[in-house]
CSV table of C-alpha atoms in Angstrom, one decimal:
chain,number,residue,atom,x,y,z
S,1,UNK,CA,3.4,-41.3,-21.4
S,2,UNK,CA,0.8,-42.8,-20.0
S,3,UNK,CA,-2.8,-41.4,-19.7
S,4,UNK,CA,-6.3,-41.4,-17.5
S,5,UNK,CA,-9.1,-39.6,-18.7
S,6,UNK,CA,-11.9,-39.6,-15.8
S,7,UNK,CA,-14.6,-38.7,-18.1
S,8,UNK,CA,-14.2,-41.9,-20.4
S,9,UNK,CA,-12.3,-44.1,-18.3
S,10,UNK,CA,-14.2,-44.3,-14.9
S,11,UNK,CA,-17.3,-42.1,-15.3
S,12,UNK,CA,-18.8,-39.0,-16.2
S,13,UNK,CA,-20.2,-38.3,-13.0
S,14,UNK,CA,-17.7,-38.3,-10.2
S,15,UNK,CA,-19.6,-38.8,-6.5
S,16,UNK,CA,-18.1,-37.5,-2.8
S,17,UNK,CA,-15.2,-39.1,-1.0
S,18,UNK,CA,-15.7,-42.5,0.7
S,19,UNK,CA,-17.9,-45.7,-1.6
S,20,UNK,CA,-20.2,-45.4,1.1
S,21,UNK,CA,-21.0,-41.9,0.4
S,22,UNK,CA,-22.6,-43.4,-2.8
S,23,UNK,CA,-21.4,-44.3,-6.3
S,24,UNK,CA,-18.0,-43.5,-8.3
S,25,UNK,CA,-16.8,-42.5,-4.9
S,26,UNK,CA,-12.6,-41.3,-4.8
S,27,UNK,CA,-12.2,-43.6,-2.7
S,28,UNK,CA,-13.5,-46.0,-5.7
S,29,UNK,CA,-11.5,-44.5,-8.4
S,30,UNK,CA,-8.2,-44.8,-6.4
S,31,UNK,CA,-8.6,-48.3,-5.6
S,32,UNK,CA,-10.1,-49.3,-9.1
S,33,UNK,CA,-8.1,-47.5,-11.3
S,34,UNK,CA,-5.7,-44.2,-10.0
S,35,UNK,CA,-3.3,-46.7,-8.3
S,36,UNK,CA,-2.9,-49.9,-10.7
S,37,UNK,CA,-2.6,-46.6,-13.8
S,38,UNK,CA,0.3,-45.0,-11.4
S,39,UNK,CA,2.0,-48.2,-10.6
S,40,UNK,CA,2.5,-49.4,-14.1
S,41,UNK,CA,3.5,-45.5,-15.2
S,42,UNK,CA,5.9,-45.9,-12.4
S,43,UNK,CA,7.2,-49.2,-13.4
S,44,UNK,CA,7.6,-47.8,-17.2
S,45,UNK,CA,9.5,-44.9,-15.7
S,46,UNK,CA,6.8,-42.4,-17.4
S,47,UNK,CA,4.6,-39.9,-16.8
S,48,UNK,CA,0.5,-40.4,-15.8
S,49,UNK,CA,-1.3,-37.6,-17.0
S,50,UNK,CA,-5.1,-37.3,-15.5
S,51,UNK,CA,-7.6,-35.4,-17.6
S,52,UNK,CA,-10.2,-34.2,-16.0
S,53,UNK,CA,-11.8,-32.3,-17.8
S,54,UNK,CA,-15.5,-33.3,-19.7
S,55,UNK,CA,-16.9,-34.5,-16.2
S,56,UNK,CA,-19.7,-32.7,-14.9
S,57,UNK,CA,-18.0,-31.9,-12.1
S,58,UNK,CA,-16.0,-32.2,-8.7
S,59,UNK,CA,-16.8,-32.5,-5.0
S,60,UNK,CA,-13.5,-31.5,-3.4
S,61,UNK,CA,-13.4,-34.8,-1.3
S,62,UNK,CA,-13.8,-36.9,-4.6
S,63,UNK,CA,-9.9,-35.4,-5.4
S,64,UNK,CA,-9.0,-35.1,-1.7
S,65,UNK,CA,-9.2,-38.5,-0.7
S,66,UNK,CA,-8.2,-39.7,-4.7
S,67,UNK,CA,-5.1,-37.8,-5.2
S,68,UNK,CA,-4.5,-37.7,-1.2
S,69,UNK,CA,-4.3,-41.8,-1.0
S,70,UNK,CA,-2.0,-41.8,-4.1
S,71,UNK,CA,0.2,-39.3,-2.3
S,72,UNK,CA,0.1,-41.4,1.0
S,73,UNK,CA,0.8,-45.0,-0.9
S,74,UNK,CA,3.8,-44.2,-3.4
S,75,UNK,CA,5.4,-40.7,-1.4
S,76,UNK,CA,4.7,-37.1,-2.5
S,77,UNK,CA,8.1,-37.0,-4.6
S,78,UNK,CA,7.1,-39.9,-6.7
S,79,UNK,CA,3.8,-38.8,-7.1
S,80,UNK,CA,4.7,-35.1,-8.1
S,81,UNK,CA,7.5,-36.9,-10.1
S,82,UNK,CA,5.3,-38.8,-11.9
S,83,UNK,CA,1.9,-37.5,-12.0
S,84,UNK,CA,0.7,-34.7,-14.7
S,85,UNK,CA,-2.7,-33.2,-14.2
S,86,UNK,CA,-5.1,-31.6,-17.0
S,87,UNK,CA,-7.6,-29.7,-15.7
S,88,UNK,CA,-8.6,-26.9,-18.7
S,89,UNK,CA,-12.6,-26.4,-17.7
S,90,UNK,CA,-11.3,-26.1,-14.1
S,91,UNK,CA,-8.0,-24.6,-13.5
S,92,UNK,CA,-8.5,-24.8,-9.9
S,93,UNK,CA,-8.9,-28.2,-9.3
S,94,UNK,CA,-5.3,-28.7,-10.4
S,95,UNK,CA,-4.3,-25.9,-8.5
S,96,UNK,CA,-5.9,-28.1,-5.5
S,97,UNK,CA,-4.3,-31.3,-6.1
S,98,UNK,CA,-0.8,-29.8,-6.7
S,99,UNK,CA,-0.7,-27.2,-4.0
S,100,UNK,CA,-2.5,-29.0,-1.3
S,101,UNK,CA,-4.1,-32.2,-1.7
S,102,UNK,CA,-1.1,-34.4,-2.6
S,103,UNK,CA,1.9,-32.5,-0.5
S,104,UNK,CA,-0.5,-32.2,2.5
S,105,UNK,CA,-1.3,-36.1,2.4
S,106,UNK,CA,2.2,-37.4,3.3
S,107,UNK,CA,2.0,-34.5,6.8
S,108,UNK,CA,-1.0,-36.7,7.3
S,109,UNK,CA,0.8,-39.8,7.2
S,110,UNK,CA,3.9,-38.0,9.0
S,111,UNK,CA,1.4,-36.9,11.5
S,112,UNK,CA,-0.2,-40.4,11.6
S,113,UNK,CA,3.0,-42.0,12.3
S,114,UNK,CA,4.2,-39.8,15.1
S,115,UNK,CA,0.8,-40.6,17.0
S,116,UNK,CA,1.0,-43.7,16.6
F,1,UNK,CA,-35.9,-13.0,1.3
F,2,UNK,CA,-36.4,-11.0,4.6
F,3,UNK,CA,-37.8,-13.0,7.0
F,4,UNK,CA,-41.4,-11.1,8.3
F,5,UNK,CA,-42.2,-11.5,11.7
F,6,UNK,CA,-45.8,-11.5,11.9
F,7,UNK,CA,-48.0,-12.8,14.9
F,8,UNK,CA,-48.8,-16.3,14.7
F,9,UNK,CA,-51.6,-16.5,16.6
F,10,UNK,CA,-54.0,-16.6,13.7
F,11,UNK,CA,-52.8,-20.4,12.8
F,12,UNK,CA,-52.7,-23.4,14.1
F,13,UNK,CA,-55.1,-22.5,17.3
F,14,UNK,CA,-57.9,-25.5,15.8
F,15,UNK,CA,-54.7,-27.5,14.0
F,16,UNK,CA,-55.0,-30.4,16.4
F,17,UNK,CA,-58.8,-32.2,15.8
F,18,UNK,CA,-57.3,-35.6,17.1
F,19,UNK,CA,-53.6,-35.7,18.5
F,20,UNK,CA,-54.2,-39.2,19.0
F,21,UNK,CA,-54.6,-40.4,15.9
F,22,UNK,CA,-55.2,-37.1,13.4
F,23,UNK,CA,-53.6,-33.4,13.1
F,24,UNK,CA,-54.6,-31.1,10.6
F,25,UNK,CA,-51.7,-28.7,9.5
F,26,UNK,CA,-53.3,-25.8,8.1
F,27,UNK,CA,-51.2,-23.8,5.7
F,28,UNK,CA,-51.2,-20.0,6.3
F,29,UNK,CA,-52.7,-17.3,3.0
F,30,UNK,CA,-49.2,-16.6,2.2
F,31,UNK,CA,-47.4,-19.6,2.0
F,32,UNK,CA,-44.1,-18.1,0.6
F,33,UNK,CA,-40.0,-17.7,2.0
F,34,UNK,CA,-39.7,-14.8,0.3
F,35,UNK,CA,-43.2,-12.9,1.3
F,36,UNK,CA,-43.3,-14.6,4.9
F,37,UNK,CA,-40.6,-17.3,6.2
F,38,UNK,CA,-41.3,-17.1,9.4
F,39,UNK,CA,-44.8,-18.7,8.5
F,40,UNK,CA,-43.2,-21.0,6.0
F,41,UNK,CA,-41.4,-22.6,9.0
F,42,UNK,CA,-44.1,-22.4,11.7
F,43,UNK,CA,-45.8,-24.8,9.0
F,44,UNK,CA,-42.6,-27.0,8.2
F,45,UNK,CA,-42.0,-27.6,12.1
F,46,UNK,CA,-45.9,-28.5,13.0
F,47,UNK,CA,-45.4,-31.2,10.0
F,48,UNK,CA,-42.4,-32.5,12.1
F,49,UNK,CA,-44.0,-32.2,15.4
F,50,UNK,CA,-46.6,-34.4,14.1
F,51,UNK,CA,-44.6,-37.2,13.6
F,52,UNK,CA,-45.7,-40.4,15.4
F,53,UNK,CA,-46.2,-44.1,14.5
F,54,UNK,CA,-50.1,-44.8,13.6
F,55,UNK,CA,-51.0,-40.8,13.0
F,56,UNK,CA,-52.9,-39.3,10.0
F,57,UNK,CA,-51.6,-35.6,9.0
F,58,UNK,CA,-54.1,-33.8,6.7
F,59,UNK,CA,-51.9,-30.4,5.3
F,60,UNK,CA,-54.8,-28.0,4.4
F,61,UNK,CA,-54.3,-25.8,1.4
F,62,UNK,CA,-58.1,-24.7,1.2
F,63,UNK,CA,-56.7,-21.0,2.4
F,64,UNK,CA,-53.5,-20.5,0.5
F,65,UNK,CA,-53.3,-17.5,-1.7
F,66,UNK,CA,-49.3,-17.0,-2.3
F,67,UNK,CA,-46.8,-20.1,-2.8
F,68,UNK,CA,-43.3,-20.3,-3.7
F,69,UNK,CA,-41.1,-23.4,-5.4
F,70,UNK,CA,-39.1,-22.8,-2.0
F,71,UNK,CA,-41.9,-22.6,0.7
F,72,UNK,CA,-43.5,-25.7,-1.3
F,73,UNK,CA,-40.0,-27.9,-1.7
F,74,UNK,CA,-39.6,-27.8,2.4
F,75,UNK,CA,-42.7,-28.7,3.2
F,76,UNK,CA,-42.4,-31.8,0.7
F,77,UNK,CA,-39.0,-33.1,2.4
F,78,UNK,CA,-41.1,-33.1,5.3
F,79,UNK,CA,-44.4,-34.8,3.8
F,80,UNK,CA,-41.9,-37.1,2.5
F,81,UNK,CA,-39.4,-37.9,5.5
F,82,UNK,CA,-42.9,-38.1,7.5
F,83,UNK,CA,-44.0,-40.6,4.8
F,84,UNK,CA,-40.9,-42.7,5.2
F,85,UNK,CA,-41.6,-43.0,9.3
F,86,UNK,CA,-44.8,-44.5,8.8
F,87,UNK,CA,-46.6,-41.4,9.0
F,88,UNK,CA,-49.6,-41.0,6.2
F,89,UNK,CA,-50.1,-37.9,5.3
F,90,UNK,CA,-52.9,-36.2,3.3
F,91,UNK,CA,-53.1,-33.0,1.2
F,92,UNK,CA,-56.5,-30.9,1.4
F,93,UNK,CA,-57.2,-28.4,-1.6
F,94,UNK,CA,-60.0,-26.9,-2.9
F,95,UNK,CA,-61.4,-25.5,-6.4
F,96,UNK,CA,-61.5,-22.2,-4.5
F,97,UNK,CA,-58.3,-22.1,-3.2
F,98,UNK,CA,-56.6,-19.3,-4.5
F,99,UNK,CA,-53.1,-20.7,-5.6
F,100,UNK,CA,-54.3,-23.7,-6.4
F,101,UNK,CA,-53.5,-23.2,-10.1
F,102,UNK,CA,-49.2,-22.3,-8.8
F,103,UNK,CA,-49.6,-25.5,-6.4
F,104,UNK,CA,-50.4,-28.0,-9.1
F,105,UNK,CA,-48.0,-26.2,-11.3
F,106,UNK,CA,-45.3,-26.9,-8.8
F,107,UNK,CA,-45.8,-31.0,-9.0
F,108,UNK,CA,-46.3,-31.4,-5.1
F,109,UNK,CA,-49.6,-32.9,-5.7
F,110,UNK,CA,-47.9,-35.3,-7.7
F,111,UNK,CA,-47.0,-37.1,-4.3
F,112,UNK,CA,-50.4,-37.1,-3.3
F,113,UNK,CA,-53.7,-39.7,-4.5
F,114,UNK,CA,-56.4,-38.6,-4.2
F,115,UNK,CA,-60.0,-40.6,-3.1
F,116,UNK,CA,-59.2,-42.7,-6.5
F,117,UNK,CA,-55.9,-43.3,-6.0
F,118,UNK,CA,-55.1,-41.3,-9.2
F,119,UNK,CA,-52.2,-38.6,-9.0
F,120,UNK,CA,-52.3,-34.4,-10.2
F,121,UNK,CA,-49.2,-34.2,-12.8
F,122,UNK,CA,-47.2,-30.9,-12.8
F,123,UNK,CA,-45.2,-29.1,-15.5
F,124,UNK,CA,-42.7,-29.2,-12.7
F,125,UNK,CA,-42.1,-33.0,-11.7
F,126,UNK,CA,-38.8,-32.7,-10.5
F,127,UNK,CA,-37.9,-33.7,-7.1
F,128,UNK,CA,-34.6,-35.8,-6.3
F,129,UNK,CA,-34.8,-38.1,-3.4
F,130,UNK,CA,-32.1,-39.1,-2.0
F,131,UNK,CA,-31.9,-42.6,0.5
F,132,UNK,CA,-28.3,-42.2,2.2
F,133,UNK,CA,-26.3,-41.5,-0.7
F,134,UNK,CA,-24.8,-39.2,-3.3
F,135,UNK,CA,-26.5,-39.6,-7.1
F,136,UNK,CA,-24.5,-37.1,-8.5
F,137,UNK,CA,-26.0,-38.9,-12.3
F,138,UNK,CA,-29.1,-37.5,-11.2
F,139,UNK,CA,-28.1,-34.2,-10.2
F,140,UNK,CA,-26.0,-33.4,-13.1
F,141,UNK,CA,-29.4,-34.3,-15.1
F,142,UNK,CA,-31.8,-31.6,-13.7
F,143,UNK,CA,-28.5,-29.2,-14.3
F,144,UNK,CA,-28.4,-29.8,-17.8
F,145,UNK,CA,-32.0,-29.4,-18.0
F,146,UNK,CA,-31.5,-26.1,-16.1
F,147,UNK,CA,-28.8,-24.9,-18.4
F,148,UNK,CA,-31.3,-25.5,-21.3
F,149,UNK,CA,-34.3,-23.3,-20.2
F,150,UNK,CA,-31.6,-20.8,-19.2
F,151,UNK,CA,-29.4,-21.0,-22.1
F,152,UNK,CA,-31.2,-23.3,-25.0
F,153,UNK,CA,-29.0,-26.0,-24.7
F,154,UNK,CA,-28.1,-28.5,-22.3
F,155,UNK,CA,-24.8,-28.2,-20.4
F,156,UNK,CA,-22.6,-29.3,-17.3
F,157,UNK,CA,-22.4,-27.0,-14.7
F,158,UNK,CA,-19.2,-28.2,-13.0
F,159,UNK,CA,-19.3,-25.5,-10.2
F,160,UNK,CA,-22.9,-25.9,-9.4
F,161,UNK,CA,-22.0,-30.1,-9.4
F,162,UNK,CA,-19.6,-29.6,-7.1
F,163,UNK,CA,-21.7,-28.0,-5.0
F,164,UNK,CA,-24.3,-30.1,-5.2
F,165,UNK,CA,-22.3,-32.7,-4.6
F,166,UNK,CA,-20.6,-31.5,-1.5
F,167,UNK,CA,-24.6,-30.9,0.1
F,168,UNK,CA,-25.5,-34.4,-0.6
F,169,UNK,CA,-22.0,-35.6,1.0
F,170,UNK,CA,-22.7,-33.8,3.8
F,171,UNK,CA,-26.1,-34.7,4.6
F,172,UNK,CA,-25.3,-38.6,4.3
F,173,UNK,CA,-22.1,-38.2,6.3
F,174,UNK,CA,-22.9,-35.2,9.0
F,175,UNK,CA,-26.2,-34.2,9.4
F,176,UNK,CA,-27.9,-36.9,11.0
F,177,UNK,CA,-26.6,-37.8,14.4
F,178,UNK,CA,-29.0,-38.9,17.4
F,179,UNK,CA,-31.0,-35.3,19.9
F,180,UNK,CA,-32.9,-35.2,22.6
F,181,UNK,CA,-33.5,-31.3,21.2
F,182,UNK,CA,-36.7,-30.5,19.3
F,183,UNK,CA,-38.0,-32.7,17.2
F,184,UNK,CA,-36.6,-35.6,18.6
F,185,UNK,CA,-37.8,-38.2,17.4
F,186,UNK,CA,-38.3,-37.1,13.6
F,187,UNK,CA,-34.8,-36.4,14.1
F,188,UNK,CA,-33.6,-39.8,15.5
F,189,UNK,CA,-35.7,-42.0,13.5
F,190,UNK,CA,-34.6,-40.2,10.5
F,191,UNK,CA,-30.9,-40.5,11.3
F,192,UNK,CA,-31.3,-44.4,10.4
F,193,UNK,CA,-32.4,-43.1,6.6
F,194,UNK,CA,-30.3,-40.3,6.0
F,195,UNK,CA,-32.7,-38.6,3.2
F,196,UNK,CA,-31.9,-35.4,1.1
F,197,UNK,CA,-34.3,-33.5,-1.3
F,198,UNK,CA,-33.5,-31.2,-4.1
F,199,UNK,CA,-36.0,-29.6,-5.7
F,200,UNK,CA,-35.9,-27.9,-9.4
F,201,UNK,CA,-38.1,-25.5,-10.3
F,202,UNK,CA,-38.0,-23.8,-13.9
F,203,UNK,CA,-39.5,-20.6,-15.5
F,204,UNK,CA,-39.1,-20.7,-18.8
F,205,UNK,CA,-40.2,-17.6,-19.5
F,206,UNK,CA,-38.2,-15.6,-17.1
F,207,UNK,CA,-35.9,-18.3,-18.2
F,208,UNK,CA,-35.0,-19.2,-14.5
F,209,UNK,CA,-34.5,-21.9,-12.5
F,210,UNK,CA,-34.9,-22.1,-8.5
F,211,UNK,CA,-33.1,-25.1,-7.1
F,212,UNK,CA,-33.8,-25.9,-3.4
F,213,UNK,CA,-31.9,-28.7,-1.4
F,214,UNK,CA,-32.8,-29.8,1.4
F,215,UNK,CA,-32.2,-32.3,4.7
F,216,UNK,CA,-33.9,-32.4,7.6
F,217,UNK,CA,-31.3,-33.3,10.1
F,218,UNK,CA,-29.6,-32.0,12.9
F,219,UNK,CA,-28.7,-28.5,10.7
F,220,UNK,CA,-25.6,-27.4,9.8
F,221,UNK,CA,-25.3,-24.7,12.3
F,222,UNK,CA,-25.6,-27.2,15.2
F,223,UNK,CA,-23.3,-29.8,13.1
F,224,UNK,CA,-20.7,-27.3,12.6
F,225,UNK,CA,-20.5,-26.6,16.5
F,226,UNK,CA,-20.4,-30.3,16.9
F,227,UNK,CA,-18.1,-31.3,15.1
F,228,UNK,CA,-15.4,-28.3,15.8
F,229,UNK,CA,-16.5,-27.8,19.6
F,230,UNK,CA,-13.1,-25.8,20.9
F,231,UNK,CA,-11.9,-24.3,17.7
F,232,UNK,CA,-14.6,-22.0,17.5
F,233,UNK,CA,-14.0,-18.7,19.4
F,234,UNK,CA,-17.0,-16.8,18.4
F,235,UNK,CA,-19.3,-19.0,20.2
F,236,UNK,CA,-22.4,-16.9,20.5
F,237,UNK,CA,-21.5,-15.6,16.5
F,238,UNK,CA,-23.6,-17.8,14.4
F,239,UNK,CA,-23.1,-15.5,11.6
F,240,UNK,CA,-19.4,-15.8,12.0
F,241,UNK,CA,-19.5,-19.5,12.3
F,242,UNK,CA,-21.3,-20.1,8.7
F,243,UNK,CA,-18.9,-17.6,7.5
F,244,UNK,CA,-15.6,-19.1,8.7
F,245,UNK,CA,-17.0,-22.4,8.2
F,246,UNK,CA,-17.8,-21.4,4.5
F,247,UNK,CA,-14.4,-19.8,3.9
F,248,UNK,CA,-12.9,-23.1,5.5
F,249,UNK,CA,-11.3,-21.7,8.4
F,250,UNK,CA,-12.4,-24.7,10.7
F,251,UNK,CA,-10.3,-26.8,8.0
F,252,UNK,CA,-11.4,-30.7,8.8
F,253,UNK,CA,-12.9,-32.1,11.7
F,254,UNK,CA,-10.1,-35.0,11.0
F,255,UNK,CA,-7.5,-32.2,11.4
F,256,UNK,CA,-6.0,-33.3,7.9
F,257,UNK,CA,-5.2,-30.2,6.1
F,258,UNK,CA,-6.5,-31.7,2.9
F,259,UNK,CA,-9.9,-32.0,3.8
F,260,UNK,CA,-12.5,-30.1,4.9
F,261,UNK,CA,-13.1,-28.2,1.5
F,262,UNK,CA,-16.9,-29.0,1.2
F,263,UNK,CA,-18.3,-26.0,2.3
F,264,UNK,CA,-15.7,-23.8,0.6
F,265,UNK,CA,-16.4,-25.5,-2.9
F,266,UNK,CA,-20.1,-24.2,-1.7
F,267,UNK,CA,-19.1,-21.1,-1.8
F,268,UNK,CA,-16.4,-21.7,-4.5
F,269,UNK,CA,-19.3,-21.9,-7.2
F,270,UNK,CA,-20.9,-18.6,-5.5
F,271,UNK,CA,-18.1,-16.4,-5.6
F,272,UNK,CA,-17.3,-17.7,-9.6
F,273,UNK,CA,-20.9,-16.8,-10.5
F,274,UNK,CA,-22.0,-20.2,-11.6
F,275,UNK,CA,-25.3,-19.8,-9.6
F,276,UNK,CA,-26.3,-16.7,-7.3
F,277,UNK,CA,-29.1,-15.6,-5.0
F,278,UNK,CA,-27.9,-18.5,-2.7
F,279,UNK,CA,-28.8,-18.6,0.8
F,280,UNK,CA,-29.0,-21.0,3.6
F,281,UNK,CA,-31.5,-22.0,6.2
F,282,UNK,CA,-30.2,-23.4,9.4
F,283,UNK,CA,-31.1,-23.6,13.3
F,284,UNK,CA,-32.7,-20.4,13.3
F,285,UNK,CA,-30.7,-18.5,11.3
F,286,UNK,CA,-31.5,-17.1,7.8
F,287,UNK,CA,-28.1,-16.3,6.0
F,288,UNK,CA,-27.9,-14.7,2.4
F,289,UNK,CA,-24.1,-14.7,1.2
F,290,UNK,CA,-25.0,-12.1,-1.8
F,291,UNK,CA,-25.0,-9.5,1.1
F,292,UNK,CA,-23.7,-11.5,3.9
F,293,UNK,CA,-26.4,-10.5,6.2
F,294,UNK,CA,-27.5,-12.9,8.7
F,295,UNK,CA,-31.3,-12.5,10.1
F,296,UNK,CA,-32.3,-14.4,13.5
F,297,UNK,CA,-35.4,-16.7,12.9
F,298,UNK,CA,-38.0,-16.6,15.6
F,299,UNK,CA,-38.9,-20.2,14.1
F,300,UNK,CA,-36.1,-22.6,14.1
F,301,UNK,CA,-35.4,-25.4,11.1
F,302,UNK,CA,-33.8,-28.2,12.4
F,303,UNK,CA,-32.7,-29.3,9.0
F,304,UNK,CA,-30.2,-27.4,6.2
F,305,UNK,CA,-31.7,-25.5,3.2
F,306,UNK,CA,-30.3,-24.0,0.3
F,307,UNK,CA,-31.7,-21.9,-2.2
F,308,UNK,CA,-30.4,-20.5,-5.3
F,309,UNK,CA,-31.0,-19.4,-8.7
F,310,UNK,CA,-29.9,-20.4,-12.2
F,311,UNK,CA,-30.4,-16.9,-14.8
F,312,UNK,CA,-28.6,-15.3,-17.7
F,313,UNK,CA,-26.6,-13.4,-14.6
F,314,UNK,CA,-24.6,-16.3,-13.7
F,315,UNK,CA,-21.9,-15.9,-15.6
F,316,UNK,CA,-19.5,-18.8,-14.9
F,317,UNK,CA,-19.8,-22.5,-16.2
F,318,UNK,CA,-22.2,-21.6,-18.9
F,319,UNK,CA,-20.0,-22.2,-21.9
């Protein structure tokens, strides 16, 4: 099992969605760290489990467009396949991310495709 | 906070000495959002009505008898957002105004100099500016601090953070978008700058804390009906609007159903306690979510403004 604590390995202070919104962005933690951790636990055939507790706290876009682009890249099945959330300070945030942020990002890309 | 309609007739009448070049704001006895807000914001938008290249704006104290950390923390997003278009502005005070003692107290003559250049320290210095982005570091400072005069020792407040950050998000990504409504040009020139204020206030020995943030923008009423034109039904509702909006039944201007959560995480840290007494200031509307009554403002803020409270009744996120 692989593991991803936000609090030690990316920062204490989590920011808003996009890196131009301002520092430690989702968008930032996705490309920095969320996807290269998920690759290789997918590679391994094992589990990543993000902690995130011991931050001081979440904007909803920061896990929105975080969890939401992992969803999109590697598929919803993979993702809730592979993909083990710890959230004890904030049970709802992992509520979030497994009832609506990640299996609402794929009807995005569904939606996406059939526009396009 | 009930918003008092008194006449207004007895300010601003000798305001203007020089429009060309000098306008003196002068600040009304009771200088307070919860004794008076409609004065508050007849102040607040004469500041923003001043604003032109080359102009001097002198804000005169000399009468002021009753301040509040709210009334004060609007009017210095505006002394500041005036500051950063070029406009110098100037703080009059005297040894016989009445508040004077609750104004210095505060820290807003901390962004003043006086004739030596020399600045008047507060016990209060906190005021977080921020330039076009989040610095949720910051933030989640001043809560910590504010979770020690509450509690005794310094804490996260990961509701309140959220929050937070979702205001700051939203002024840097929605609230500043080009008018030709009032205010125009503080507006427009502003929108290239994208500033946000939050303001921390704390009373140790009431052991409270009054946090105030604030952008002067387009307002979130006005953004809201922007940015979901033809989804909202209750058109002429405004109450309805903030309250839908809150409870995130306008989902995500994007349409993706995984966004659009900011205001809800707003309310999120409400409803769980984490802070209370919030309310919201917004394109003539004064809202207060603890009893969900709406008041209509005879002066208008072009800008958001929240205000809540940090006490031993918040009972969420205080571990």
């Amino acid at each position: 099992m692989a593991t991803l604590k936000i609090s030690k390995d990316f920062t204490e202070y989590p920011g808003a969605r996009y890196i131009t919104d301002g520092p430690f962005s989702g968008e930032a933690f996705f490309n920095e760290l969320l996807r290269e951790k998920f690759d290789e636990a997918l590679r391994a055939n094992v589990i990543l489990t993000v902690d995130l507790d011991d931050t001081a706290g979440y904007a909803s876009s920061f896990l929105s467009e975080s969890f939401g682009r992992l969803a999109q890249e590697f598929g919803v099945d993979s993702v809730k396949k592979h993909l083990k959330i710890i959230s004890r300070q904030e049970p709802d945030w992992k509520d979030r991310i497994l009832n609506d942020y990640i299996p609402n990002a794929s009807k995005r890309q569904s939606q996406a495709f059939v526009n396009a | 906070m009930k918003a008092r309609r008194r006449g207004l007739d007895n300010i601003g009448k000798k305001d203007i000495q020089n429009p060309k070049t000098e306008v003196v704001v002068s600040v009304p006895a009771i200088f307070s959002t919860t004794v008076d807000l409609e004065q508050v914001l007849y102040v607040v938008n004469k500041s923003k009505s001043s604003a032109a290249k080359d102009r001097k704006v002198i804000i005169d104290f000399a009468n002021v008898e009753i301040v509040n950390a709210a009334a004060l923390a609007l009017l210095l997003s505006v002394v500041n957002d005036l500051n950063t278009l070029g406009v110098r502005v100037q703080c009059k005070i005297s040894e016989n105004t009445l508040a004077k003692d609750e104004i210095i107290e505060s820290g807003f003559l901390e962004h003043f100099t006086n004739h030596l250049g020399e600045r008047t320290p507060g016990k209060n210095k906190i005021f977080v500016k921020g330039r076009g982005k989040t610095d949720q570091k910051r933030i989640a400072e001043e809560i910590r601090a504010a979770m020690k005069t509450v509690y005794g020792a310094e804490d996260f407040n990961q509701p309140m953070q959220g929050a937070v950050v979702e205001m700051m998000a939203n002024s840097v990504n929605h609230a500043f978008r080009r008018t030709f409504k009032r205010n125009a040009y503080f507006i427009n020139e502003l929108s290239k700058k994208k500033r946000w204020y939050l303001s921390v206030v704390h009373n140790h020995t009431e052991q409270q804390v009054y946090f105030t943030f604030v952008d002067n923008g387009l307002g979130l009423l006005q953004t809201i009906r922007r940015r979901f034109f033809g989804r909202i039904k209750e058109i002429f509702d405004d109450k309805s609007v903030l309250q839908k909006a809150f409870e995130g039944e306008y989902g995500s201007s994007t349409k993706q159903k995984e966004r659009g959560h900011g205001l809800p995480t707003i309310l999120s840290a409400f409803d769980k306690k984490s802070l209370r007494n919030l309310k919201i200031i917004t394109n003539g509307c004064f809202y207060s979510f603890e009893n969900q009554q709406l008041d209509k403002l005879t002066n208008s803020f072009e800008g958001t403004a929240y205000f809540w409270t940090l006490d031993k009744k918040c009972t969420y996120g205080n571990t």
